[in-house]
PDB file of C-alpha atoms in Angstrom:
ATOM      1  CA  UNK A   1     -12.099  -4.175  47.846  1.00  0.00           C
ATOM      2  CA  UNK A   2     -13.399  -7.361  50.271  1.00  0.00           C
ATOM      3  CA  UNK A   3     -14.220 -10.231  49.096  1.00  0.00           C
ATOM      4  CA  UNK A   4     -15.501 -13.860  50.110  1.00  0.00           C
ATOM      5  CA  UNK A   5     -13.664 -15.400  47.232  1.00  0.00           C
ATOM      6  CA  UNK A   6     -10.583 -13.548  46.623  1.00  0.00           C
ATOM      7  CA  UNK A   7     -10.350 -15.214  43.076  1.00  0.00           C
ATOM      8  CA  UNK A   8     -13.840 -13.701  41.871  1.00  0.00           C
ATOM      9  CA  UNK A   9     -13.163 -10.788  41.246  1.00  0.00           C
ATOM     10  CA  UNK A  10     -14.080 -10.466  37.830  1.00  0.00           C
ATOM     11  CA  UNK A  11     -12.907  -7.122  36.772  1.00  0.00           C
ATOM     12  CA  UNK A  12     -10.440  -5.918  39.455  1.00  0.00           C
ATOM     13  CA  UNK A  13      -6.692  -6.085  39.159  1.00  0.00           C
ATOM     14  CA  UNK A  14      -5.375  -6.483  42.770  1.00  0.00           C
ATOM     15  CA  UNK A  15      -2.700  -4.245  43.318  1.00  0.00           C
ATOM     16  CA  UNK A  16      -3.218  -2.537  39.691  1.00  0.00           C
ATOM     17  CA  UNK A  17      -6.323  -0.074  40.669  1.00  0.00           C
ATOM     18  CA  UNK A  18      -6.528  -1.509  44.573  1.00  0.00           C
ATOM     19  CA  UNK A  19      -6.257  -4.332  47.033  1.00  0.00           C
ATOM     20  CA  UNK A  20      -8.101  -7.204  47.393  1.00  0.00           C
ATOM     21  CA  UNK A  21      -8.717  -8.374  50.987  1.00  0.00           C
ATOM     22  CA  UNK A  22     -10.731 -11.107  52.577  1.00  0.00           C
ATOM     23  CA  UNK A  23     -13.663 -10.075  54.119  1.00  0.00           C
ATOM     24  CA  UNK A  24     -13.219  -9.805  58.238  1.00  0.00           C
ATOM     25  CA  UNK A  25      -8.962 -10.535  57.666  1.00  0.00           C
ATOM     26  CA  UNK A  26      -8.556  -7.344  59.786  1.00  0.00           C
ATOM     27  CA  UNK A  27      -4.313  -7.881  59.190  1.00  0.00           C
ATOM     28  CA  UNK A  28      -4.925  -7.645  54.840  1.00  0.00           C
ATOM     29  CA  UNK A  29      -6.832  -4.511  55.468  1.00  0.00           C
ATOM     30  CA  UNK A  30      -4.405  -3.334  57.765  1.00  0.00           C
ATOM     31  CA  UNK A  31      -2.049  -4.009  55.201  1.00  0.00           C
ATOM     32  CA  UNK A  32      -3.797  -2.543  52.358  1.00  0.00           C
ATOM     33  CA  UNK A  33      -4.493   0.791  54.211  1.00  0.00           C
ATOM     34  CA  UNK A  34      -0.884   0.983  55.251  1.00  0.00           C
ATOM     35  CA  UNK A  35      -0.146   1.024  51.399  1.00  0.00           C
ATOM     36  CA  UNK A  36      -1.876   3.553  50.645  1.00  0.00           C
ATOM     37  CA  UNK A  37      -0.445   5.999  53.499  1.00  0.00           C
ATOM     38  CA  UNK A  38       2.914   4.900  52.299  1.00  0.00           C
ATOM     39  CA  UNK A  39       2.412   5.113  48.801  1.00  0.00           C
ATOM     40  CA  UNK A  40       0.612   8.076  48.056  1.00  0.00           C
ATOM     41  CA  UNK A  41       1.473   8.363  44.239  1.00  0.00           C
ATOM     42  CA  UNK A  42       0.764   5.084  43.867  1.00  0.00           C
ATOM     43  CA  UNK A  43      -2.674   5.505  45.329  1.00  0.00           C
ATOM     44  CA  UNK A  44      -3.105   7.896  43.000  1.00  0.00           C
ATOM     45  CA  UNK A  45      -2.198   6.028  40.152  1.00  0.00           C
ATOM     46  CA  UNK A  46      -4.211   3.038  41.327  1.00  0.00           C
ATOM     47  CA  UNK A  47      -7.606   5.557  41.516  1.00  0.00           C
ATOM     48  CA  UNK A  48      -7.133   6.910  37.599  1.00  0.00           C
ATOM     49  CA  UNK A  49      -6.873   3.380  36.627  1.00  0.00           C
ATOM     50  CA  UNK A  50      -9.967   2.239  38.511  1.00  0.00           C
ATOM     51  CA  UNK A  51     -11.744   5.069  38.156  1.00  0.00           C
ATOM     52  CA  UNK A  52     -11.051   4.054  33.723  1.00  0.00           C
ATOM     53  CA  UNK A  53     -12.394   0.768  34.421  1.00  0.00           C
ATOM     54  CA  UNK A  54     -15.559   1.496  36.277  1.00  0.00           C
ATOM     55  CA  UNK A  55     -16.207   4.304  33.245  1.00  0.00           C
ATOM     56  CA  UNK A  56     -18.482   2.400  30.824  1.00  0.00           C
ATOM     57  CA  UNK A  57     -20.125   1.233  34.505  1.00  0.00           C
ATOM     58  CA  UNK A  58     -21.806   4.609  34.575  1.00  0.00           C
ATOM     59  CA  UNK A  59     -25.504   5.571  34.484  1.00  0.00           C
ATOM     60  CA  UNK A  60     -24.776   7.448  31.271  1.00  0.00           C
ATOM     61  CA  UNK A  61     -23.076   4.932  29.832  1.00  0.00           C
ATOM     62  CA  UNK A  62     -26.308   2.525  30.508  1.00  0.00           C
ATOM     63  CA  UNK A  63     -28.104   4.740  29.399  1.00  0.00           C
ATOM     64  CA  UNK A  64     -26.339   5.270  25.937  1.00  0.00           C
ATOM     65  CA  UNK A  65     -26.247   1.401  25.210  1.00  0.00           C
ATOM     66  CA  UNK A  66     -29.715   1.171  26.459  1.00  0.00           C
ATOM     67  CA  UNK A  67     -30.777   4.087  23.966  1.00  0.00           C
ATOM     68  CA  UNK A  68     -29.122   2.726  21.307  1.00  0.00           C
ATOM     69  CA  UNK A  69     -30.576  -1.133  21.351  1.00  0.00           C
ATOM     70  CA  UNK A  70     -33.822   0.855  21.473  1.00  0.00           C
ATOM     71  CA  UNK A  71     -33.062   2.742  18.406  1.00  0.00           C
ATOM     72  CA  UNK A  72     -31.949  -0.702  16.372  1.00  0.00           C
ATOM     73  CA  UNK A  73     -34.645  -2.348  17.304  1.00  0.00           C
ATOM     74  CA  UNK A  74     -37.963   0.407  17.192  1.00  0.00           C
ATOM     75  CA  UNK A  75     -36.644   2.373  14.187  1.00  0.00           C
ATOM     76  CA  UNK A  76     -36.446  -0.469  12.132  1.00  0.00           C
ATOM     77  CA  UNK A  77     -39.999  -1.109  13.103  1.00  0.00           C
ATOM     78  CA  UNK A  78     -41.114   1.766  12.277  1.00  0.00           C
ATOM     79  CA  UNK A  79     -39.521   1.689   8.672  1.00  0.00           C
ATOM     80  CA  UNK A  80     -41.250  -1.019   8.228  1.00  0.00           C
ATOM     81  CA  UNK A  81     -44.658   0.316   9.147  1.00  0.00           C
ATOM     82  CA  UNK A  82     -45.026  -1.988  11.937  1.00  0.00           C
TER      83      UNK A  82
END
């Protein structure tokens, strides 16, 4: 994952579900990469636990919460004969 500020990286775990690398630090990625050749399990492991984090990120999942502030605030409305 680059990144101008390596310490803004609000929701990412470096080394938990990836690396964090400075943006044009061509040794980090080099680095990073390397890792994940080497470490193939690891890689894995690192991709199910990103891939849990970015879940409630998806377009359903907008959608959902989306749905469901509509629903609080129309039905109630609507109950109300407004």
């Amino acid at each position: 994952f680059p990144s101008h500020d390596i310490n803004q990286v609000p929701f990412f775990k470096d080394r938990t579900c990836g690396y964090i690398v400075p943006i044009k630090d061509s040794v980090a990625i080099r680095y990073a990469v390397q890792q994940f050749i080497d470490h193939p399990v690891h890689t894995k492991d690192m991709g199910s636990i990103a891939r849990k984090m970015v879940e409630p990120f998806t377009w359903e999942a907008y959608g959902k919460k989306h749905l469901t502030n509509y629903d609080q605030i129309v039905i109630p409305d609507r109950m109300m004969g407004i």
